[in-house]
Amino acid sequence: MIPYISIIMPVYNADKYLADAIDSVLSQSFEDFELILVNDGSKDQSGAICDRYAQKDPRVVVLHKENGGICDARNAGLGMATGEYVGFMD
């Protein structure tokens, strides 16, 4: 089923705050979305955190890529988005 909204979250070395940010999105009462986590070459535990959420919730999709900056991460997320609408969470 195609989600109504694709939410793209660029991730880079954010392991201290990442779980709170992801939980904030996943706890919304509106549930017809996909959350695309774009791990932009993080050197901390951010990638592993993203993978754990993807295993727990089918709405979460993860892309691991080499660091290219926030614009590159957003564009990579746009390439994966399947929703009717797109939003960004930075």
mmCIF file of N, CA and C in Angstrom, residues 1-8 30 32-36 59 61 77-87:
data_model
loop_
_atom_site.group_PDB
_atom_site.id
_atom_site.type_symbol
_atom_site.label_atom_id
_atom_site.label_comp_id
_atom_site.label_asym_id
_atom_site.label_seq_id
_atom_site.Cartn_x
_atom_site.Cartn_y
_atom_site.Cartn_z
ATOM 1 N N MET A 1 0.834 -1.185 0.000
ATOM 2 C CA MET A 1 0.000 0.000 0.000
ATOM 3 C C MET A 1 0.885 1.256 0.000
ATOM 4 N N ILE A 2 0.561 2.188 -0.805
ATOM 5 C CA ILE A 2 1.334 3.421 -0.922
ATOM 6 C C ILE A 2 0.985 4.354 0.247
ATOM 7 N N PRO A 3 2.009 4.844 0.954
ATOM 8 C CA PRO A 3 1.729 5.746 2.071
ATOM 9 C C PRO A 3 1.288 7.115 1.570
ATOM 10 N N TYR A 4 0.531 7.803 2.396
ATOM 11 C CA TYR A 4 0.062 9.137 2.050
ATOM 12 C C TYR A 4 1.219 10.139 2.081
ATOM 13 N N ILE A 5 2.086 10.005 3.084
ATOM 14 C CA ILE A 5 3.201 10.941 3.252
ATOM 15 C C ILE A 5 4.509 10.174 3.389
ATOM 16 N N SER A 6 5.535 10.643 2.721
ATOM 17 C CA SER A 6 6.900 10.162 2.932
ATOM 18 C C SER A 6 7.627 11.227 3.740
ATOM 19 N N ILE A 7 8.139 10.840 4.889
ATOM 20 C CA ILE A 7 8.899 11.754 5.734
ATOM 21 C C ILE A 7 10.370 11.362 5.613
ATOM 22 N N ILE A 8 11.185 12.310 5.192
ATOM 23 C CA ILE A 8 12.609 12.053 4.990
ATOM 24 C C ILE A 8 13.385 12.705 6.122
ATOM 25 N N PHE A 30 -1.561 10.201 13.365
ATOM 26 C CA PHE A 30 -1.669 9.914 11.928
ATOM 27 C C PHE A 30 -0.622 8.857 11.604
ATOM 28 N N ASP A 32 -0.462 6.957 8.402
ATOM 29 C CA ASP A 32 -0.320 6.600 6.995
ATOM 30 C C ASP A 32 0.892 7.301 6.381
ATOM 31 N N PHE A 33 2.071 6.878 6.834
ATOM 32 C CA PHE A 33 3.308 7.482 6.337
ATOM 33 C C PHE A 33 4.419 6.444 6.322
ATOM 34 N N GLU A 34 5.469 6.790 5.587
ATOM 35 C CA GLU A 34 6.726 6.046 5.686
ATOM 36 C C GLU A 34 7.765 7.031 6.191
ATOM 37 N N LEU A 35 8.658 6.544 7.009
ATOM 38 C CA LEU A 35 9.758 7.357 7.525
ATOM 39 C C LEU A 35 11.044 6.839 6.899
ATOM 40 N N ILE A 36 11.647 7.677 6.072
ATOM 41 C CA ILE A 36 12.878 7.311 5.384
ATOM 42 C C ILE A 36 14.046 7.932 6.140
ATOM 43 N N ARG A 59 6.976 0.838 8.824
ATOM 44 C CA ARG A 59 6.901 2.163 8.198
ATOM 45 C C ARG A 59 8.282 2.796 8.039
ATOM 46 N N VAL A 61 12.083 2.960 6.769
ATOM 47 C CA VAL A 61 12.979 2.497 5.709
ATOM 48 C C VAL A 61 14.319 3.196 5.924
ATOM 49 N N GLY A 77 16.834 10.508 -0.251
ATOM 50 C CA GLY A 77 15.539 10.162 0.331
ATOM 51 C C GLY A 77 14.399 10.388 -0.644
ATOM 52 N N LEU A 78 14.475 11.472 -1.394
ATOM 53 C CA LEU A 78 13.440 11.736 -2.411
ATOM 54 C C LEU A 78 13.391 10.626 -3.446
ATOM 55 N N GLY A 79 14.556 10.077 -3.771
ATOM 56 C CA GLY A 79 14.614 8.981 -4.733
ATOM 57 C C GLY A 79 13.940 7.716 -4.231
ATOM 58 N N MET A 80 13.815 7.579 -2.934
ATOM 59 C CA MET A 80 13.174 6.405 -2.339
ATOM 60 C C MET A 80 11.711 6.637 -1.985
ATOM 61 N N ALA A 81 11.287 7.882 -1.926
ATOM 62 C CA ALA A 81 9.949 8.225 -1.447
ATOM 63 C C ALA A 81 8.864 7.651 -2.356
ATOM 64 N N THR A 82 7.838 7.081 -1.733
ATOM 65 C CA THR A 82 6.709 6.533 -2.483
ATOM 66 C C THR A 82 5.394 7.209 -2.116
ATOM 67 N N GLY A 83 5.411 8.106 -1.161
ATOM 68 C CA GLY A 83 4.190 8.764 -0.699
ATOM 69 C C GLY A 83 3.639 9.763 -1.695
ATOM 70 N N GLU A 84 2.373 10.084 -1.509
ATOM 71 C CA GLU A 84 1.727 11.092 -2.342
ATOM 72 C C GLU A 84 2.310 12.477 -2.053
ATOM 73 N N TYR A 85 2.666 12.710 -0.799
ATOM 74 C CA TYR A 85 3.280 13.966 -0.368
ATOM 75 C C TYR A 85 4.596 13.643 0.318
ATOM 76 N N VAL A 86 5.477 14.657 0.382
ATOM 77 C CA VAL A 86 6.788 14.481 1.002
ATOM 78 C C VAL A 86 7.008 15.579 2.034
ATOM 79 N N GLY A 87 7.577 15.190 3.160
ATOM 80 C CA GLY A 87 7.961 16.138 4.205
ATOM 81 C C GLY A 87 9.368 15.824 4.660
#
